[in-house]
Each structure stands twice: as structure tokens, then as C-alpha cells.
Amino acid sequence: MPPRRVLIAGNWKMNGLRSALGEIEAIAAGYDDALKARADLLVCPPATLLIPAGERLAGSGVLLGGQNCHPSPGGAHTGGISAEMLQDAGACAVIVGHSERRTNLSESDAVVMAKVKAAWCRGLLPLVCVGETAEERDAGAAVEVVTRQVRQSVPDGCTAANMVIAYEPVWAIGTGRTPTPEDVAQIHGTIRRILKERFGAEADGMRILYGGSVKPDNAAVLLAVPDVDGALVGGASLKASDFLAIARATP
Ligand code: PGA
């Protein structure tokens, strides 16, 4: 199994108008040969910007992704976006099961698993998000919660090439708080073990990202933790200079 290539993914969430496309251009321009040698970059803008963002990224090597897809291939789902639509708009990846959707929109592990399968049907790389709430961590249940989410959200058939997991403790998202490197190592090690139990040697090549308040000033420490193969970046991905600085912090 070749060594895992670092993936730095930006999740713009419900932020970004056409006036923000200059940031996408700056990310493309900043993805120079030195950075290409160190990390893959993926930007997930809101769906309304996918096509113009893809035009700005063309030829740069920076990847384009969606933030969500519907489990169904198409049909009567007002407001839904199918994996095929993402693919048609130029995306090669999609975030699924983000905690903001699990919590605010009651997305269950079963729904997340169905979305992964829908993404696979169109050749998209799913980034499956898992992570405990503050209450769950305080109750000593972080490992148990993440174990359940990985077991129940990740379908059979995973390979190093078709699955990325993102560990995002809910209490660290958008708060400026991060877990200790030891806590991150414990959860990432747990996720790796679960993947190995199910997928054997393929699990050695699967990337496990850390997400939650990753910034230029803490990225080097978080990215150096064993079994951390990149970052899922929210707020700091909206500014090209911060996003690129995080990518340059790759060890
Ligand atoms: P944050 O968000 O970097 O703003 O904490 C991370 C995420 O939710 O993916």
C-alpha cells in the first residue's frame, strides 16, 4: 500500500457569493509545485458556486467537491442535489454526514450510508464525517460514539481510493477549541482499527482527516498526529491565504 497522501479539504458551508470566487482563484494560483508534492487540495463551495468555482480551478490540480448529496439518484425531492448533478457540475468528491446535517436535519447513520452509496454510483469520493458532542465526550463516550458512527455510516466495499473519514468533534467545530493531540490520536487510532477489522490492508491506505477549528497556527501540531492524514477546514478555508497556510503546515 503506498503511503497516504495528505488531503486538505475546505468546507465553505453556507458561505460564499460569486464575489468570493477570487478566493478560489487565489487557492488555484497558490497550489504550486511545492504544495502539490505535499498534499491534495479539495474545495467544497456551496452548490451555487460549483460550476464557476470549477472554471476557476481548471488546470490547477485543486479538486472540487459538494457538501452533501441526496441518497436517491433523482426525482421528486424538492431542493435536493443528486450525486449525478454534483458530478455534472465538475465535482469529484462530496462531504456526507456532517454533524451540522446529522444534528439540524436529523441525518441518521443509515441515511449517511445511503448517501455514500449514491456518491459511489457516480464515482464521487465521499468524505464521511463522524464525531462526538461535548456531552458525549464529558460522559466518557467519545470512542463509543465514533465507533458506532463509523460502523453504521460506512458501507461494505470501502477501498483506499473510495473512502475518506473525517473526525470532527462537534464541540470543536467553529468554536476555536481543539482536542489535545493525544485525544486526536486516540480517536484516529480507533477509526483505523475499525477500518482494518472490516477492510484489512485497504484500511492502511484510507485517509482519516481531522476537522474542527483547524487554523494556520494549530495545523502543524494537528497534522503531525499519528493517523491524521489531512484536515477538513471550515472557517479558515474561506480565506485562500489561511487555507494555503494550513496546507503548507503538512509535515
Ligand atoms: P471549522 O469547521 O473549521 O470552522 O471549525 C470545520 C467543519 O465543520 O468542517
Short mmCIF file of C-alpha atoms and ligand atoms in Angstrom, two decimals:
data_model
loop_
_atom_site.label_atom_id
_atom_site.label_comp_id
_atom_site.label_asym_id
_atom_site.label_seq_id
_atom_site.Cartn_x
_atom_site.Cartn_y
_atom_site.Cartn_z
CA MET A 1 0.00 0.00 0.00
CA PRO A 2 1.59 3.37 -0.99
CA PRO A 3 1.91 5.97 1.78
CA ARG A 4 -1.22 8.01 2.38
CA ARG A 5 -1.22 11.36 0.61
CA VAL A 6 -2.34 14.25 2.79
CA LEU A 7 -5.71 15.76 1.87
CA ILE A 8 -6.62 19.31 2.91
CA ALA A 9 -10.33 19.89 2.27
CA GLY A 10 -12.18 23.18 2.59
CA ASN A 11 -15.84 23.20 3.60
CA TRP A 12 -17.33 26.59 2.80
CA LYS A 13 -20.70 25.61 4.34
CA MET A 14 -23.47 28.17 3.56
CA ASN A 15 -20.94 30.89 2.81
CA GLY A 16 -19.82 32.37 -0.47
CA LEU A 17 -21.35 34.51 -3.19
CA ARG A 18 -19.95 34.98 -6.68
CA SER A 19 -17.93 37.86 -5.23
CA ALA A 20 -15.92 35.24 -3.30
CA LEU A 21 -14.70 33.48 -6.44
CA GLY A 22 -11.47 35.47 -6.23
CA GLU A 23 -10.57 33.32 -3.18
CA ILE A 24 -10.99 30.20 -5.33
CA GLU A 25 -8.73 31.75 -7.95
CA ALA A 26 -6.16 32.53 -5.26
CA ILE A 27 -6.27 28.94 -3.98
CA ALA A 28 -5.69 27.70 -7.53
CA ALA A 29 -2.81 30.14 -8.04
CA GLY A 30 -1.24 29.18 -4.70
CA TYR A 31 -1.23 25.45 -5.39
CA ASP A 32 2.33 25.47 -6.61
CA ASP A 33 4.68 22.56 -7.26
CA ALA A 34 6.00 22.57 -3.68
CA LEU A 35 2.46 22.24 -2.31
CA LYS A 36 1.46 19.68 -4.93
CA ALA A 37 4.32 17.50 -3.75
CA ARG A 38 2.93 17.56 -0.21
CA ALA A 39 -0.86 17.48 -0.32
CA ASP A 40 -4.07 17.13 -2.30
CA LEU A 41 -6.34 20.17 -2.03
CA LEU A 42 -10.13 19.97 -2.24
CA VAL A 43 -12.56 22.88 -2.11
CA CYS A 44 -16.27 22.33 -1.35
CA PRO A 45 -18.13 25.58 -2.06
CA PRO A 46 -21.91 25.94 -1.86
CA ALA A 47 -23.73 24.24 -4.74
CA THR A 48 -24.50 27.58 -6.40
CA LEU A 49 -20.76 28.18 -6.90
CA LEU A 50 -19.71 24.72 -8.06
CA ILE A 51 -19.69 25.47 -11.77
CA PRO A 52 -17.95 28.87 -11.66
CA ALA A 53 -15.54 27.55 -9.00
CA GLY A 54 -14.72 24.61 -11.25
CA GLU A 55 -13.96 27.07 -14.08
CA ARG A 56 -11.54 28.95 -11.80
CA LEU A 57 -9.84 25.72 -10.65
CA ALA A 58 -9.48 24.20 -14.14
CA GLY A 59 -5.93 23.04 -14.78
CA SER A 60 -4.73 23.87 -11.26
CA GLY A 61 -4.97 20.38 -9.80
CA VAL A 62 -7.18 21.62 -6.95
CA LEU A 63 -10.16 19.29 -6.60
CA LEU A 64 -13.80 20.35 -6.40
CA GLY A 65 -16.42 18.78 -4.12
CA GLY A 66 -20.01 19.13 -2.95
CA GLN A 67 -21.13 19.49 0.66
CA ASN A 68 -23.96 16.98 0.53
CA CYS A 69 -25.85 14.75 -1.88
CA HIS A 70 -29.26 13.12 -1.84
CA PRO A 71 -29.41 9.34 -1.35
CA SER A 72 -31.71 8.98 -4.37
CA PRO A 73 -30.39 9.21 -7.91
CA GLY A 74 -33.05 11.74 -8.90
CA GLY A 75 -36.75 12.50 -8.94
CA ALA A 76 -39.27 14.31 -6.77
CA HIS A 77 -37.02 15.70 -3.99
CA THR A 78 -37.54 19.45 -3.96
CA GLY A 79 -34.31 21.23 -3.13
CA GLY A 80 -32.26 18.06 -3.31
CA ILE A 81 -28.98 17.71 -5.18
CA SER A 82 -28.08 14.31 -6.58
CA ALA A 83 -24.61 12.83 -6.86
CA GLU A 84 -25.04 12.92 -10.63
CA MET A 85 -25.70 16.68 -10.50
CA LEU A 86 -22.52 17.17 -8.47
CA GLN A 87 -20.58 15.11 -10.97
CA ASP A 88 -22.13 17.05 -13.84
CA ALA A 89 -21.06 20.31 -12.16
CA GLY A 90 -17.47 19.09 -12.05
CA ALA A 91 -17.23 17.71 -8.51
CA CYS A 92 -15.17 14.60 -7.81
CA ALA A 93 -15.94 14.36 -4.08
CA VAL A 94 -18.71 15.07 -1.58
CA ILE A 95 -18.91 15.63 2.17
CA VAL A 96 -21.54 13.39 3.76
CA GLY A 97 -22.84 13.16 7.30
CA HIS A 98 -21.50 16.50 8.52
CA SER A 99 -22.59 17.00 12.14
CA GLU A 100 -24.50 20.13 11.17
CA ARG A 101 -26.68 17.91 9.00
CA ARG A 102 -26.77 14.98 11.43
CA THR A 103 -27.92 17.34 14.20
CA ASN A 104 -30.00 20.02 12.48
CA LEU A 105 -31.54 17.81 9.82
CA SER A 106 -31.70 14.54 11.80
CA GLU A 107 -29.50 12.63 9.36
CA SER A 108 -29.08 9.11 10.73
CA ASP A 109 -26.16 6.75 10.18
CA ALA A 110 -28.40 4.80 7.77
CA VAL A 111 -29.08 7.92 5.69
CA VAL A 112 -25.37 8.75 5.66
CA MET A 113 -24.59 5.23 4.43
CA ALA A 114 -27.19 5.58 1.66
CA LYS A 115 -25.55 8.86 0.60
CA VAL A 116 -22.14 7.17 0.43
CA LYS A 117 -23.59 4.54 -1.88
CA ALA A 118 -25.21 7.26 -4.02
CA ALA A 119 -21.85 9.06 -4.24
CA TRP A 120 -20.11 5.83 -5.29
CA CYS A 121 -22.67 5.28 -8.06
CA ARG A 122 -21.37 8.47 -9.70
CA GLY A 123 -17.72 7.88 -8.93
CA LEU A 124 -17.56 10.59 -6.25
CA LEU A 125 -15.20 10.28 -3.29
CA PRO A 126 -17.22 10.54 -0.08
CA LEU A 127 -15.79 12.29 2.99
CA VAL A 128 -17.79 10.72 5.82
CA CYS A 129 -17.90 12.91 8.94
CA VAL A 130 -18.10 11.46 12.44
CA GLY A 131 -17.59 12.97 15.88
CA GLU A 132 -18.93 13.22 19.39
CA THR A 133 -20.77 16.11 21.08
CA ALA A 134 -19.42 17.87 24.18
CA GLU A 135 -21.91 15.96 26.37
CA GLU A 136 -20.80 12.65 24.91
CA ARG A 137 -17.12 13.47 25.48
CA ASP A 138 -17.79 14.64 29.04
CA ALA A 139 -19.63 11.37 29.68
CA GLY A 140 -16.56 9.42 28.50
CA ALA A 141 -18.43 8.13 25.45
CA ALA A 142 -16.38 9.67 22.61
CA VAL A 143 -14.78 6.40 21.47
CA GLU A 144 -18.11 4.55 21.68
CA VAL A 145 -19.99 7.21 19.66
CA VAL A 146 -17.37 7.42 16.93
CA THR A 147 -17.13 3.63 16.77
CA ARG A 148 -20.88 3.38 16.24
CA GLN A 149 -20.90 6.11 13.61
CA VAL A 150 -18.06 4.54 11.63
CA ARG A 151 -19.56 1.03 11.84
CA GLN A 152 -23.03 2.21 10.81
CA SER A 153 -22.30 5.01 8.31
CA VAL A 154 -19.58 3.30 6.29
CA PRO A 155 -20.80 0.62 3.87
CA ASP A 156 -19.08 -2.60 2.82
CA GLY A 157 -16.88 -2.23 -0.23
CA CYS A 158 -14.55 0.51 1.01
CA THR A 159 -11.11 0.85 -0.52
CA ALA A 160 -8.24 3.24 -0.01
CA ALA A 161 -9.36 5.03 -3.17
CA ASN A 162 -13.08 5.38 -2.45
CA MET A 163 -13.35 6.38 1.22
CA VAL A 164 -12.19 9.26 3.39
CA ILE A 165 -13.25 9.61 7.01
CA ALA A 166 -13.26 12.99 8.78
CA TYR A 167 -13.18 13.01 12.57
CA GLU A 168 -14.83 16.24 13.65
CA PRO A 169 -15.64 16.57 17.35
CA VAL A 170 -18.85 18.61 17.30
CA TRP A 171 -17.68 20.82 20.18
CA ALA A 172 -14.56 21.82 18.23
CA ILE A 173 -16.40 23.00 15.11
CA GLY A 174 -16.39 26.78 14.77
CA THR A 175 -15.50 27.25 18.45
CA GLY A 176 -11.74 27.80 18.35
CA ARG A 177 -11.37 24.81 20.72
CA THR A 178 -9.49 21.71 19.65
CA PRO A 179 -8.85 18.35 21.31
CA THR A 180 -5.37 17.58 22.57
CA PRO A 181 -3.07 15.74 20.16
CA GLU A 182 -3.41 12.71 22.47
CA ASP A 183 -7.20 12.75 22.18
CA VAL A 184 -7.00 13.12 18.40
CA ALA A 185 -4.51 10.22 18.25
CA GLN A 186 -6.81 8.03 20.33
CA ILE A 187 -9.84 8.58 18.11
CA HIS A 188 -7.93 8.33 14.82
CA GLY A 189 -6.28 5.13 16.05
CA THR A 190 -9.70 3.75 16.94
CA ILE A 191 -11.07 4.61 13.50
CA ARG A 192 -8.07 2.96 11.81
CA ARG A 193 -8.60 -0.21 13.88
CA ILE A 194 -12.28 -0.40 12.96
CA LEU A 195 -11.46 0.07 9.28
CA LYS A 196 -8.76 -2.63 9.49
CA GLU A 197 -11.18 -5.08 11.08
CA ARG A 198 -13.53 -4.63 8.14
CA PHE A 199 -11.32 -3.83 5.18
CA GLY A 200 -7.96 -5.38 6.03
CA ALA A 201 -4.90 -3.95 4.30
CA GLU A 202 -7.02 -1.44 2.33
CA ALA A 203 -7.53 0.42 5.59
CA ASP A 204 -3.83 1.27 5.70
CA GLY A 205 -4.36 3.46 2.64
CA MET A 206 -7.58 5.17 3.75
CA ARG A 207 -7.26 8.78 4.77
CA ILE A 208 -8.62 9.94 8.11
CA LEU A 209 -8.90 13.73 8.34
CA TYR A 210 -9.19 15.83 11.46
CA GLY A 211 -11.73 18.70 11.43
CA GLY A 212 -12.80 21.34 13.93
CA SER A 213 -11.17 24.79 14.32
CA VAL A 214 -8.13 23.94 12.21
CA LYS A 215 -6.25 27.23 11.69
CA PRO A 216 -2.83 28.18 10.31
CA ASP A 217 -1.43 28.39 13.85
CA ASN A 218 -2.53 24.93 15.05
CA ALA A 219 -2.36 22.98 11.77
CA ALA A 220 1.23 21.79 12.13
CA VAL A 221 0.54 20.22 15.53
CA LEU A 222 -2.71 18.55 14.43
CA LEU A 223 -1.32 17.31 11.11
CA ALA A 224 1.66 15.73 12.88
CA VAL A 225 -0.55 13.45 15.00
CA PRO A 226 -0.24 9.76 14.04
CA ASP A 227 -3.05 8.59 11.75
CA VAL A 228 -4.04 12.18 10.87
CA ASP A 229 -3.90 12.27 7.08
CA GLY A 230 -5.16 15.77 6.49
CA ALA A 231 -7.76 18.27 7.60
CA LEU A 232 -11.35 19.26 6.93
CA VAL A 233 -11.33 23.03 7.31
CA GLY A 234 -14.41 25.20 7.74
CA GLY A 235 -13.96 28.88 8.61
CA ALA A 236 -10.29 29.09 7.71
CA SER A 237 -10.95 27.73 4.21
CA LEU A 238 -12.86 30.88 3.24
CA LYS A 239 -9.61 32.85 3.01
CA ALA A 240 -7.19 31.50 0.43
CA SER A 241 -4.16 32.66 2.41
CA ASP A 242 -5.27 30.79 5.55
CA PHE A 243 -6.27 27.67 3.63
CA LEU A 244 -2.94 27.57 1.81
CA ALA A 245 -1.05 28.20 5.06
CA ILE A 246 -2.79 25.16 6.58
CA ALA A 247 -1.81 23.04 3.59
CA ARG A 248 1.80 24.25 3.87
CA ALA A 249 1.83 23.09 7.50
CA THR A 250 1.76 19.49 6.26
CA PRO A 251 4.75 17.77 7.88
P1 PGA B 1 -14.39 24.86 11.41
O1 PGA B 1 -15.38 23.84 10.69
O2 PGA B 1 -13.02 24.68 10.79
O3 PGA B 1 -14.96 26.23 11.11
O4 PGA B 1 -14.38 24.56 12.86
C1 PGA B 1 -14.97 22.53 10.36
C2 PGA B 1 -16.11 21.78 9.72
O5 PGA B 1 -17.25 21.89 10.20
O6 PGA B 1 -15.92 21.05 8.73
#
